[in-house]
mmCIF file of C-alpha atoms in Angstrom:
data_model
loop_
_atom_site.group_PDB
_atom_site.id
_atom_site.type_symbol
_atom_site.label_atom_id
_atom_site.label_comp_id
_atom_site.label_asym_id
_atom_site.label_seq_id
_atom_site.Cartn_x
_atom_site.Cartn_y
_atom_site.Cartn_z
ATOM 1 C CA MET U 1 11.506 10.149 -16.902
ATOM 2 C CA GLU U 2 10.023 12.975 -14.788
ATOM 3 C CA LEU U 3 7.462 11.693 -12.293
ATOM 4 C CA LEU U 4 6.024 15.212 -11.805
ATOM 5 C CA VAL U 5 4.687 17.390 -14.538
ATOM 6 C CA GLY U 6 4.728 20.994 -14.390
ATOM 7 C CA GLY U 7 7.196 21.352 -11.321
ATOM 8 C CA GLY U 8 4.902 20.180 -8.497
ATOM 9 C CA ARG U 9 6.339 18.451 -5.483
ATOM 10 C CA LEU U 10 3.427 16.221 -4.456
ATOM 11 C CA GLY U 11 1.580 13.395 -6.050
ATOM 12 C CA LEU U 12 -2.032 11.992 -5.086
ATOM 13 C CA GLY U 13 -2.559 8.766 -3.413
ATOM 14 C CA CYS U 14 -6.029 7.601 -4.883
ATOM 15 C CA MET U 15 -6.727 4.541 -2.826
ATOM 16 C CA SER U 16 -9.525 6.114 -0.592
ATOM 17 C CA VAL U 17 -11.382 7.434 -3.548
ATOM 18 C CA SER U 18 -12.675 3.742 -4.256
ATOM 19 C CA GLY U 19 -13.633 3.384 -0.476
ATOM 20 C CA GLN U 20 -10.707 1.516 1.315
ATOM 21 C CA TYR U 21 -11.039 3.741 4.154
ATOM 22 C CA ASP U 22 -14.822 4.129 4.211
ATOM 23 C CA SER U 23 -16.216 0.514 4.630
ATOM 24 C CA GLY U 24 -15.753 -0.141 0.867
ATOM 25 C CA THR U 25 -18.029 2.599 -0.451
ATOM 26 C CA PRO U 26 -16.554 4.556 -3.133
ATOM 27 C CA LEU U 27 -17.196 8.178 -4.239
ATOM 28 C CA PRO U 28 -19.842 8.324 -6.834
ATOM 29 C CA ALA U 29 -18.911 8.814 -10.244
ATOM 30 C CA GLU U 30 -19.712 12.623 -10.407
ATOM 31 C CA GLU U 31 -17.928 13.348 -7.290
ATOM 32 C CA SER U 32 -14.664 11.341 -7.992
ATOM 33 C CA LEU U 33 -14.449 13.131 -11.349
ATOM 34 C CA ALA U 34 -14.835 16.402 -9.774
ATOM 35 C CA PHE U 35 -12.284 15.484 -6.949
ATOM 36 C CA PHE U 36 -9.718 14.575 -9.547
ATOM 37 C CA GLN U 37 -10.334 17.620 -11.646
ATOM 38 C CA GLY U 38 -10.038 19.949 -8.774
ATOM 39 C CA ALA U 39 -6.874 18.144 -7.581
ATOM 40 C CA HIS U 40 -5.237 18.496 -11.099
ATOM 41 C CA ASN U 41 -6.287 22.150 -11.450
ATOM 42 C CA ALA U 42 -4.423 22.686 -8.003
ATOM 43 C CA GLY U 43 -1.349 21.142 -9.333
ATOM 44 C CA TYR U 44 -1.401 17.586 -8.640
ATOM 45 C CA THR U 45 -0.098 15.823 -11.879
ATOM 46 C CA HIS U 46 0.983 12.452 -10.620
ATOM 47 C CA PHE U 47 -1.716 9.870 -9.551
ATOM 48 C CA ASP U 48 -1.064 6.611 -7.718
ATOM 49 C CA THR U 49 -3.333 3.577 -7.921
ATOM 50 C CA ALA U 50 -3.277 -0.082 -7.927
ATOM 51 C CA GLU U 51 -5.279 -3.124 -9.505
ATOM 52 C CA VAL U 52 -6.311 -4.147 -5.669
ATOM 53 C CA TYR U 53 -7.908 -0.672 -5.143
ATOM 54 C CA HIS U 54 -11.593 -1.209 -5.397
ATOM 55 C CA SER U 55 -14.919 -0.929 -3.624
ATOM 56 C CA GLY U 56 -16.167 -3.604 -1.294
ATOM 57 C CA PRO U 57 -14.962 -5.096 2.003
ATOM 58 C CA PHE U 58 -11.225 -4.489 2.520
ATOM 59 C CA GLY U 59 -9.107 -7.466 1.537
ATOM 60 C CA GLN U 60 -11.787 -9.327 -0.287
ATOM 61 C CA PRO U 61 -12.033 -10.011 -3.949
ATOM 62 C CA PRO U 62 -13.981 -7.581 -6.142
ATOM 63 C CA GLY U 63 -17.729 -8.334 -6.712
ATOM 64 C CA THR U 64 -19.355 -8.062 -10.181
ATOM 65 C CA ASP U 65 -20.417 -4.520 -9.431
ATOM 66 C CA ALA U 66 -17.036 -3.455 -7.873
ATOM 67 C CA VAL U 67 -15.826 0.161 -8.589
ATOM 68 C CA PHE U 68 -12.043 -0.039 -9.528
ATOM 69 C CA ASN U 69 -9.891 2.888 -8.588
ATOM 70 C CA GLU U 70 -8.134 2.631 -11.912
ATOM 71 C CA ALA U 71 -11.525 2.903 -13.715
ATOM 72 C CA GLN U 72 -12.392 6.145 -11.573
ATOM 73 C CA LEU U 73 -8.990 7.701 -12.776
ATOM 74 C CA GLY U 74 -9.779 6.577 -16.304
ATOM 75 C CA ALA U 75 -12.920 8.473 -16.522
ATOM 76 C CA PHE U 76 -11.045 11.521 -15.342
ATOM 77 C CA PHE U 77 -7.995 10.887 -17.743
ATOM 78 C CA ARG U 78 -10.296 11.079 -20.662
ATOM 79 C CA THR U 79 -10.981 14.704 -19.875
ATOM 80 C CA ILE U 80 -7.385 16.015 -19.917
ATOM 81 C CA PRO U 81 -4.260 15.912 -22.227
ATOM 82 C CA ARG U 82 -2.049 12.766 -21.787
ATOM 83 C CA SER U 83 0.933 15.097 -21.366
ATOM 84 C CA SER U 84 -0.428 16.831 -18.340
ATOM 85 C CA PHE U 85 -0.225 13.930 -15.992
ATOM 86 C CA THR U 86 1.725 10.859 -14.894
ATOM 87 C CA VAL U 87 0.264 7.608 -13.356
ATOM 88 C CA GLY U 88 1.600 4.697 -11.421
ATOM 89 C CA THR U 89 -0.367 1.527 -10.767
ATOM 90 C CA LYS U 90 0.630 -1.766 -9.022
ATOM 91 C CA TYR U 91 0.835 -5.361 -9.786
ATOM 92 C CA ALA U 92 -0.284 -7.367 -6.770
ATOM 93 C CA PRO U 93 1.626 -10.627 -6.843
ATOM 94 C CA TRP U 94 -0.579 -12.374 -4.220
ATOM 95 C CA LEU U 95 -3.546 -12.169 -6.701
ATOM 96 C CA HIS U 96 -1.313 -14.201 -9.187
ATOM 97 C CA ASP U 97 0.010 -16.895 -6.994
ATOM 98 C CA TRP U 98 3.242 -14.921 -6.440
ATOM 99 C CA ASN U 99 4.161 -15.053 -10.154
ATOM 100 C CA ALA U 100 6.417 -12.623 -11.904
ATOM 101 C CA ASP U 101 6.581 -14.254 -15.314
ATOM 102 C CA TYR U 102 6.000 -12.335 -18.406
ATOM 103 C CA PRO U 103 2.653 -13.836 -19.438
ATOM 104 C CA THR U 104 0.978 -13.402 -16.052
ATOM 105 C CA VAL U 105 2.295 -9.935 -15.369
ATOM 106 C CA LYS U 106 1.414 -8.530 -18.945
ATOM 107 C CA ALA U 107 -2.092 -9.825 -18.698
ATOM 108 C CA ALA U 108 -2.561 -7.935 -15.265
ATOM 109 C CA LEU U 109 -0.922 -4.917 -16.808
ATOM 110 C CA LEU U 110 -3.248 -4.943 -19.911
ATOM 111 C CA ARG U 111 -6.390 -5.182 -17.481
ATOM 112 C CA SER U 112 -5.038 -2.263 -15.555
ATOM 113 C CA LEU U 113 -4.462 -0.229 -18.863
ATOM 114 C CA SER U 114 -8.015 -1.149 -20.039
ATOM 115 C CA ARG U 115 -9.454 0.209 -16.747
ATOM 116 C CA LEU U 116 -7.253 3.433 -17.013
ATOM 117 C CA GLY U 117 -8.138 3.791 -20.728
ATOM 118 C CA LEU U 118 -4.461 4.365 -21.427
ATOM 119 C CA GLY U 119 -1.884 2.886 -24.009
ATOM 120 C CA TYR U 120 0.894 3.038 -21.180
ATOM 121 C CA VAL U 121 1.559 3.597 -17.698
ATOM 122 C CA ASP U 122 4.265 5.754 -16.436
ATOM 123 C CA ILE U 123 5.382 3.660 -13.572
ATOM 124 C CA TYR U 124 4.497 0.072 -12.949
ATOM 125 C CA TYR U 125 5.356 -1.325 -9.619
ATOM 126 C CA THR U 126 5.209 -4.764 -7.924
ATOM 127 C CA HIS U 127 3.045 -4.190 -4.810
ATOM 128 C CA ARG U 128 5.220 -6.238 -2.743
ATOM 129 C CA VAL U 129 8.590 -8.005 -3.007
ATOM 130 C CA PRO U 130 8.376 -11.377 -1.470
ATOM 131 C CA SER U 131 12.053 -12.660 -2.286
ATOM 132 C CA ARG U 132 15.178 -11.505 -4.063
ATOM 133 C CA GLU U 133 14.341 -14.031 -6.742
ATOM 134 C CA TYR U 134 10.996 -12.656 -7.424
ATOM 135 C CA ALA U 135 12.373 -9.010 -7.616
ATOM 136 C CA VAL U 136 14.924 -10.168 -10.234
ATOM 137 C CA ALA U 137 12.165 -12.034 -12.250
ATOM 138 C CA PHE U 138 9.910 -9.036 -12.239
ATOM 139 C CA MET U 139 12.423 -6.823 -13.462
ATOM 140 C CA HIS U 140 13.330 -9.135 -16.358
ATOM 141 C CA THR U 141 9.563 -9.055 -17.134
ATOM 142 C CA CYS U 142 9.022 -5.411 -17.044
ATOM 143 C CA ARG U 143 12.272 -4.874 -19.165
ATOM 144 C CA ARG U 144 10.374 -6.442 -22.011
ATOM 145 C CA LEU U 145 7.288 -4.470 -21.220
ATOM 146 C CA VAL U 146 9.227 -1.447 -21.359
ATOM 147 C CA HIS U 147 10.498 -2.292 -24.790
ATOM 148 C CA GLU U 148 7.034 -2.894 -25.959
ATOM 149 C CA GLY U 149 5.960 0.596 -24.841
ATOM 150 C CA LEU U 150 3.536 -0.508 -22.248
ATOM 151 C CA ILE U 151 5.275 1.052 -19.336
ATOM 152 C CA ARG U 152 7.722 3.817 -19.154
ATOM 153 C CA ALA U 153 9.573 2.954 -15.952
ATOM 154 C CA VAL U 154 9.528 0.301 -13.141
ATOM 155 C CA GLY U 155 9.022 0.683 -9.514
ATOM 156 C CA LEU U 156 9.273 -1.577 -6.428
ATOM 157 C CA SER U 157 7.093 -1.093 -3.362
ATOM 158 C CA GLU U 158 8.166 -2.177 0.155
ATOM 159 C CA VAL U 159 11.721 -3.546 -0.975
ATOM 160 C CA SER U 160 14.845 -4.130 1.176
ATOM 161 C CA THR U 161 18.042 -2.479 0.213
ATOM 162 C CA GLU U 162 19.744 -5.660 -0.879
ATOM 163 C CA TRP U 163 16.772 -6.689 -3.136
ATOM 164 C CA LEU U 164 16.651 -3.200 -4.547
ATOM 165 C CA VAL U 165 20.316 -3.432 -5.608
ATOM 166 C CA ALA U 166 19.697 -6.805 -7.182
ATOM 167 C CA ALA U 167 16.677 -5.760 -9.102
ATOM 168 C CA HIS U 168 18.452 -2.527 -10.279
ATOM 169 C CA ALA U 169 21.179 -4.518 -11.734
ATOM 170 C CA VAL U 170 18.690 -6.261 -14.266
ATOM 171 C CA HIS U 171 16.878 -3.073 -15.293
ATOM 172 C CA PRO U 172 16.757 0.583 -13.887
ATOM 173 C CA VAL U 173 14.436 1.046 -10.968
ATOM 174 C CA ARG U 174 13.091 4.491 -11.417
ATOM 175 C CA CYS U 175 11.475 4.599 -7.933
ATOM 176 C CA VAL U 176 10.579 2.664 -4.818
ATOM 177 C CA GLN U 177 7.284 3.242 -3.014
ATOM 178 C CA GLN U 178 7.760 3.073 0.826
ATOM 179 C CA GLU U 179 6.007 4.489 3.837
ATOM 180 C CA TRP U 180 8.145 7.570 5.043
ATOM 181 C CA SER U 181 7.053 10.212 7.381
ATOM 182 C CA LEU U 182 7.938 12.095 10.594
ATOM 183 C CA LEU U 183 6.839 8.980 12.549
ATOM 184 C CA SER U 184 7.994 6.249 10.118
ATOM 185 C CA ARG U 185 11.731 6.579 9.474
ATOM 186 C CA GLY U 186 13.127 3.176 9.156
ATOM 187 C CA ILE U 187 14.087 3.498 5.537
ATOM 188 C CA GLU U 188 16.606 6.316 6.345
ATOM 189 C CA ASP U 189 19.270 4.005 7.527
ATOM 190 C CA GLY U 190 19.986 1.757 4.536
ATOM 191 C CA LEU U 191 17.339 2.194 1.659
ATOM 192 C CA VAL U 192 17.575 6.027 1.338
ATOM 193 C CA PRO U 193 21.475 6.074 0.916
ATOM 194 C CA ALA U 194 21.049 3.233 -1.535
ATOM 195 C CA CYS U 195 18.522 5.174 -3.519
ATOM 196 C CA VAL U 196 20.766 8.238 -3.634
ATOM 197 C CA ARG U 197 23.732 6.013 -4.993
ATOM 198 C CA LEU U 198 21.593 4.466 -7.549
ATOM 199 C CA GLY U 199 19.672 7.470 -8.572
ATOM 200 C CA VAL U 200 16.141 5.978 -7.449
ATOM 201 C CA ALA U 201 13.385 8.230 -6.291
ATOM 202 C CA ILE U 202 11.284 7.523 -3.310
ATOM 203 C CA VAL U 203 7.470 7.776 -3.773
ATOM 204 C CA ALA U 204 6.560 8.203 -0.064
ATOM 205 C CA TYR U 205 3.135 6.719 0.890
ATOM 206 C CA SER U 206 1.295 7.593 4.099
ATOM 207 C CA PRO U 207 3.364 10.766 4.625
ATOM 208 C CA LEU U 208 1.012 11.822 7.316
ATOM 209 C CA ALA U 209 1.175 8.395 9.126
ATOM 210 C CA ARG U 210 -2.365 7.329 7.922
ATOM 211 C CA ASN U 211 -3.716 10.735 8.958
ATOM 212 C CA LEU U 212 -2.466 10.535 12.568
ATOM 213 C CA LEU U 213 -0.327 13.552 11.760
ATOM 214 C CA SER U 214 -3.437 15.467 10.704
ATOM 215 C CA GLY U 215 -4.633 15.409 14.344
ATOM 216 C CA PRO U 216 -7.807 13.416 14.152
ATOM 217 C CA ALA U 217 -10.180 14.134 17.005
ATOM 218 C CA ASP U 218 -11.501 10.460 17.064
ATOM 219 C CA ARG U 219 -10.040 7.090 16.782
ATOM 220 C CA PRO U 220 -10.465 5.528 13.370
ATOM 221 C CA THR U 221 -12.754 2.634 13.276
ATOM 222 C CA ASP U 222 -12.470 1.668 9.575
ATOM 223 C CA MET U 223 -11.335 -1.947 8.793
ATOM 224 C CA ARG U 224 -7.939 -0.640 7.497
ATOM 225 C CA ARG U 225 -6.764 1.418 10.292
ATOM 226 C CA ARG U 226 -8.314 0.009 13.375
ATOM 227 C CA LEU U 227 -5.778 -2.781 13.231
ATOM 228 C CA VAL U 228 -2.707 -0.503 13.089
ATOM 229 C CA PRO U 229 -1.039 -0.459 16.511
ATOM 230 C CA ARG U 230 -0.815 3.259 16.615
ATOM 231 C CA PHE U 231 -4.615 3.481 16.688
ATOM 232 C CA SER U 232 -5.283 0.956 19.515
ATOM 233 C CA GLU U 233 -7.239 2.653 22.224
ATOM 234 C CA ASP U 234 -4.124 3.148 24.626
ATOM 235 C CA ASN U 235 -1.725 4.199 21.806
ATOM 236 C CA PHE U 236 -4.085 6.581 20.143
ATOM 237 C CA ALA U 237 -4.554 8.479 23.441
ATOM 238 C CA GLN U 238 -0.872 8.832 23.781
ATOM 239 C CA ASN U 239 -0.337 9.815 20.199
ATOM 240 C CA GLN U 240 -2.855 12.468 20.523
ATOM 241 C CA ARG U 241 -0.874 14.104 23.182
ATOM 242 C CA MET U 242 2.277 13.830 20.944
ATOM 243 C CA VAL U 243 0.264 15.583 18.042
ATOM 244 C CA THR U 244 -0.769 18.358 20.256
ATOM 245 C CA LYS U 245 2.939 19.274 20.765
ATOM 246 C CA ILE U 246 3.284 19.368 17.010
ATOM 247 C CA GLU U 247 0.063 21.737 16.706
ATOM 248 C CA LYS U 248 1.677 24.196 18.913
ATOM 249 C CA LEU U 249 4.843 24.211 16.544
ATOM 250 C CA ALA U 250 2.502 24.537 13.461
ATOM 251 C CA ALA U 251 0.583 27.365 15.233
ATOM 252 C CA ASP U 252 3.686 29.223 15.518
ATOM 253 C CA LYS U 253 4.565 28.819 11.677
ATOM 254 C CA GLY U 254 0.912 29.750 10.655
ATOM 255 C CA CYS U 255 0.195 26.325 9.155
ATOM 256 C CA THR U 256 -1.530 22.935 10.142
ATOM 257 C CA THR U 257 -0.010 19.967 11.550
ATOM 258 C CA ALA U 258 -0.170 18.136 8.281
ATOM 259 C CA GLN U 259 1.417 20.915 6.466
ATOM 260 C CA LEU U 260 4.228 21.014 8.953
ATOM 261 C CA SER U 261 4.720 17.196 8.946
ATOM 262 C CA MET U 262 4.866 17.074 5.108
ATOM 263 C CA GLY U 263 7.083 20.161 5.004
ATOM 264 C CA TRP U 264 9.342 17.965 7.435
ATOM 265 C CA LEU U 265 9.372 15.224 4.912
ATOM 266 C CA LEU U 266 10.223 17.274 1.915
ATOM 267 C CA GLN U 267 13.042 19.041 3.883
ATOM 268 C CA ARG U 268 14.407 15.667 5.291
ATOM 269 C CA ALA U 269 14.609 14.314 1.792
ATOM 270 C CA SER U 270 16.373 17.323 0.297
ATOM 271 C CA ASP U 271 18.770 17.275 3.205
ATOM 272 C CA MET U 272 19.520 13.463 2.464
ATOM 273 C CA GLY U 273 19.992 14.210 -1.329
ATOM 274 C CA VAL U 274 17.106 11.905 -2.542
ATOM 275 C CA GLU U 275 14.394 12.748 -4.855
ATOM 276 C CA CYS U 276 11.016 12.222 -2.913
ATOM 277 C CA ILE U 277 7.543 12.550 -4.116
ATOM 278 C CA PRO U 278 5.025 12.291 -1.110
ATOM 279 C CA ILE U 279 1.662 10.917 -2.310
ATOM 280 C CA PRO U 280 -0.722 11.846 0.772
ATOM 281 C CA GLY U 281 -4.064 10.045 0.118
ATOM 282 C CA THR U 282 -7.447 11.758 0.502
ATOM 283 C CA LYS U 283 -10.778 12.122 -1.280
ATOM 284 C CA ARG U 284 -11.628 15.365 -0.056
ATOM 285 C CA LEU U 285 -10.470 18.387 -2.200
ATOM 286 C CA PRO U 286 -9.938 20.770 0.827
ATOM 287 C CA HIS U 287 -7.545 18.299 2.342
ATOM 288 C CA ALA U 288 -5.674 17.952 -1.016
ATOM 289 C CA LEU U 289 -5.528 21.636 -1.313
ATOM 290 C CA ASP U 290 -4.138 22.012 2.345
ATOM 291 C CA ASN U 291 -1.548 19.251 1.550
ATOM 292 C CA MET U 292 -0.181 20.994 -1.475
ATOM 293 C CA ALA U 293 0.392 24.230 0.525
ATOM 294 C CA SER U 294 2.975 22.283 2.602
ATOM 295 C CA ALA U 295 5.433 22.479 -0.588
ATOM 296 C CA GLN U 296 5.790 26.183 0.167
ATOM 297 C CA LEU U 297 7.244 25.624 3.766
ATOM 298 C CA ARG U 298 10.991 26.091 4.504
ATOM 299 C CA LEU U 299 12.055 24.745 7.899
ATOM 300 C CA ALA U 300 15.261 25.637 9.766
ATOM 301 C CA SER U 301 17.517 23.016 11.301
ATOM 302 C CA GLY U 302 15.964 23.926 14.723
ATOM 303 C CA ASP U 303 12.404 23.353 13.448
ATOM 304 C CA MET U 304 13.475 19.989 12.165
ATOM 305 C CA GLU U 305 15.127 18.879 15.418
ATOM 306 C CA SER U 306 12.262 20.052 17.455
ATOM 307 C CA LEU U 307 9.710 17.892 15.358
ATOM 308 C CA GLU U 308 12.152 14.868 15.484
ATOM 309 C CA GLN U 309 12.237 14.992 19.213
ATOM 310 C CA ILE U 310 8.392 15.119 19.563
ATOM 311 C CA ALA U 311 8.155 12.134 17.296
ATOM 312 C CA LEU U 312 10.227 10.047 19.607
ATOM 313 C CA LEU U 313 6.996 9.969 21.728
ATOM 314 C CA VAL U 314 4.997 7.917 19.110
ATOM 315 C CA ALA U 315 3.493 4.831 20.511
ATOM 316 C CA GLY U 316 2.914 1.734 18.308
ATOM 317 C CA ALA U 317 4.447 0.401 15.167
ATOM 318 C CA ARG U 318 3.388 1.733 11.909
ATOM 319 C CA GLU U 319 1.791 -1.649 11.166
ATOM 320 C CA GLY U 320 0.887 -4.980 12.421
ATOM 321 C CA ASP U 321 3.352 -7.920 12.418
ATOM 322 C CA GLY U 322 1.609 -9.639 9.396
ATOM 323 C CA TYR U 323 2.036 -6.543 7.288
ATOM 324 C CA LEU U 324 5.639 -5.760 8.405
ATOM 325 C CA ALA U 325 6.556 -9.405 7.677
ATOM 326 C CA GLY U 326 5.756 -8.688 3.882
ATOM 327 C CA ALA U 327 7.436 -5.108 4.054
ATOM 328 C CA PHE U 328 11.026 -3.888 3.896
ATOM 329 C CA GLU U 329 11.498 -4.530 7.677
ATOM 330 C CA GLY U 330 10.682 -8.146 7.259
ATOM 331 C CA GLY U 331 14.370 -9.250 7.081
ATOM 332 C CA THR U 332 14.336 -13.082 7.999
ATOM 333 C CA LYS U 333 10.742 -12.802 8.395
ATOM 334 C CA LYS U 334 10.418 -12.498 4.644
ATOM 335 C CA ALA U 335 11.703 -16.060 4.238
ATOM 336 C CA GLU U 336 9.212 -17.344 6.827
ATOM 337 C CA PHE U 337 6.590 -15.421 4.937
ATOM 338 C CA ALA U 338 7.386 -16.970 1.657
ATOM 339 C CA SER U 339 7.656 -20.458 3.382
ATOM 340 C CA ALA U 340 4.123 -20.042 4.748
ATOM 341 C CA LEU U 341 2.696 -18.929 1.294
ATOM 342 C CA SER U 342 4.309 -22.055 -0.143
ATOM 343 C CA GLN U 343 2.576 -24.310 2.430
ATOM 344 C CA ILE U 344 -0.778 -22.762 1.766
ATOM 345 C CA ALA U 345 -0.266 -23.284 -1.949
ATOM 346 C CA GLU U 346 0.633 -26.928 -1.559
ATOM 347 C CA VAL U 347 -2.292 -27.598 0.673
ATOM 348 C CA LYS U 348 -4.699 -25.919 -1.905
ATOM 349 C CA ARG U 349 -3.164 -27.915 -4.728
ATOM 350 C CA LEU U 350 -3.352 -31.310 -2.820
ATOM 351 C CA ASN U 351 -6.975 -30.712 -1.821
ATOM 352 C CA PRO U 352 -8.657 -27.998 -4.009
ATOM 353 C CA GLY U 353 -12.121 -29.024 -3.511
ATOM 354 C CA ASN U 354 -12.313 -28.794 0.359
ATOM 355 C CA LEU U 355 -13.964 -25.607 1.659
ATOM 356 C CA ALA U 356 -11.359 -24.998 4.305
ATOM 357 C CA CYS U 357 -8.700 -24.968 1.475
ATOM 358 C CA LYS U 358 -10.772 -23.439 -1.368
ATOM 359 C CA HIS U 359 -11.130 -20.180 0.624
ATOM 360 C CA PHE U 360 -7.742 -19.953 2.048
ATOM 361 C CA ASP U 361 -7.336 -16.486 0.614
ATOM 362 C CA VAL U 362 -3.452 -15.529 0.158
ATOM 363 C CA ALA U 363 -4.413 -11.670 -0.113
ATOM 364 C CA TYR U 364 -6.062 -11.635 3.282
ATOM 365 C CA PHE U 365 -3.472 -14.024 4.918
ATOM 366 C CA ASN U 366 -0.864 -11.425 4.012
ATOM 367 C CA SER U 367 -2.395 -9.046 6.555
ATOM 368 C CA LEU U 368 -2.487 -11.331 9.545
ATOM 369 C CA ASP U 369 0.004 -11.508 12.372
ATOM 370 C CA ASP U 370 2.355 -14.618 12.591
ATOM 371 C CA GLY U 371 0.469 -16.488 15.332
ATOM 372 C CA LEU U 372 -2.927 -16.293 13.367
ATOM 373 C CA LYS U 373 -0.973 -17.344 10.187
ATOM 374 C CA ALA U 374 0.410 -20.388 11.885
ATOM 375 C CA ARG U 375 -3.094 -21.215 13.118
ATOM 376 C CA MET U 376 -4.680 -20.851 9.643
ATOM 377 C CA ILE U 377 -2.059 -23.020 8.004
ATOM 378 C CA GLN U 378 -2.633 -25.663 10.755
ATOM 379 C CA CYS U 379 -6.463 -25.533 10.208
ATOM 380 C CA ALA U 380 -5.957 -25.806 6.335
ATOM 381 C CA ARG U 381 -3.798 -28.922 6.898
ATOM 382 C CA SER U 382 -6.619 -30.318 9.110
ATOM 383 C CA GLY U 383 -9.102 -29.643 6.233
ATOM 384 C CA PHE U 384 -6.742 -31.523 3.935
ATOM 385 C CA GLU U 385 -6.506 -34.542 6.433
ATOM 386 C CA ASN U 386 -10.174 -34.503 7.121
ATOM 387 C CA PRO U 387 -11.935 -33.606 3.989
ATOM 388 C CA ASP U 388 -15.485 -33.957 5.321
ATOM 389 C CA SER U 389 -14.804 -31.556 8.257
ATOM 390 C CA GLY U 390 -15.752 -28.389 6.480
ATOM 391 C CA VAL U 391 -15.810 -25.298 8.709
ATOM 392 C CA GLY U 392 -14.936 -27.530 11.585
ATOM 393 C CA ALA U 393 -11.563 -27.685 10.350
ATOM 394 C CA TYR U 394 -11.182 -24.006 11.661
ATOM 395 C CA ALA U 395 -10.529 -24.575 15.337
ATOM 396 C CA MET U 396 -9.647 -21.032 15.964
ATOM 397 C CA GLN U 397 -9.086 -19.286 19.170
ATOM 398 C CA PRO U 398 -12.062 -17.108 20.211
ATOM 399 C CA ASP U 399 -10.403 -13.803 19.654
ATOM 400 C CA ASP U 400 -9.443 -14.842 16.064
ATOM 401 C CA TYR U 401 -12.915 -14.555 14.663
ATOM 402 C CA THR U 402 -12.932 -10.710 14.673
ATOM 403 C CA ALA U 403 -9.708 -10.436 12.640
ATOM 404 C CA LEU U 404 -10.801 -13.411 10.298
ATOM 405 C CA SER U 405 -14.289 -12.274 9.649
ATOM 406 C CA PRO U 406 -13.773 -10.953 6.175
ATOM 407 C CA PHE U 407 -12.380 -14.292 5.442
ATOM 408 C CA MET U 408 -14.759 -16.581 7.419
ATOM 409 C CA ASP U 409 -17.934 -14.966 6.505
ATOM 410 C CA PRO U 410 -17.976 -16.091 2.795
ATOM 411 C CA LEU U 411 -16.733 -19.366 3.894
ATOM 412 C CA ILE U 412 -19.606 -19.969 6.371
ATOM 413 C CA ARG U 413 -22.268 -18.738 3.855
ATOM 414 C CA GLU U 414 -20.905 -21.397 1.246
ATOM 415 C CA TYR U 415 -20.794 -24.093 3.744
ATOM 416 C CA HIS U 416 -24.476 -23.560 4.807
ATOM 417 C CA LYS U 417 -25.435 -23.310 1.107
ATOM 418 C CA ALA U 418 -23.658 -26.600 0.526
ATOM 419 C CA SER U 419 -25.312 -28.204 3.482
#
């Protein structure tokens, strides 16, 4: 199955249209429709979304008035022929108690299809792969859904090489969605060669390193990126100096830093012999048009080497420890992560009525660093052992509150309401 219709080289990451990088505020319906139409007219034919992309506070469940990214796309898809685009969406296992069984996954898929207004999706991913066993179970489930005509092909996101091979043995994996950019090259050692051997494409998210390679003048303050190590105050200053060096190379080429960085990725993928579809995310049509122009760049080996030397100056990891524990880098951390999730599920099962346990949100827990995870588990256990303690069960360190506020605020509101 072709991921791109009409010979394009880029897809479009749609997450920001529903507000994930703008304090949860989505584009109004008319603006999102105009944006998608403009992008499609410019040659974007593959659109990437997920069931967890919606308006509202980042990492929190959707409210009754939430705007889903899938629904925004659905309004647009009704205006164009089905043959003129492909779409990939993602199943979020943390919303479904980390189950990959057929009834659970199919129910989630049908909800996504309803929001998209489609009879099938071209690619259906699992948003994370917590274990080898989960990967195998998900592929068994999706094999049935392929046969039913509800999905055309299956994808995995943030998967290790070993687990990709195991999943592919059950049913062909069409593509893996991984972060890949000039500044994030960890997949090149093992995963990319495995994809070449298996004939698996790479859908590269954050190909501009969460906009760092666009040369932002100001440090991001949105909830999503301000916790990324590369955007800490010290690291961001150093990374701006690094990007300035890329800007000079781009000026010599008559292009922008974003175009040059995207051009590097397309060339690198070609050199490694792997099919790669970058999906830069934006909600601004001029940025989408600028990104599309990168497909026309051709870089010599000297250009590639110069960029790679500059990229060695990057300061900070691509994400925090909590995120990476659930990503392909996790390694042994993935086992610890799965164990922590099991502990949370058990605490909630034993004492579902306790406030401290009731609001122990697995989706938000996924984004935290290991130390904070451990303290949250300890506090949930305290809530189980002291069922009348309520909010007092959360004896957090002072600095924890800022990181936990999206989780804690609803808990405190309910506690005061109950009191």
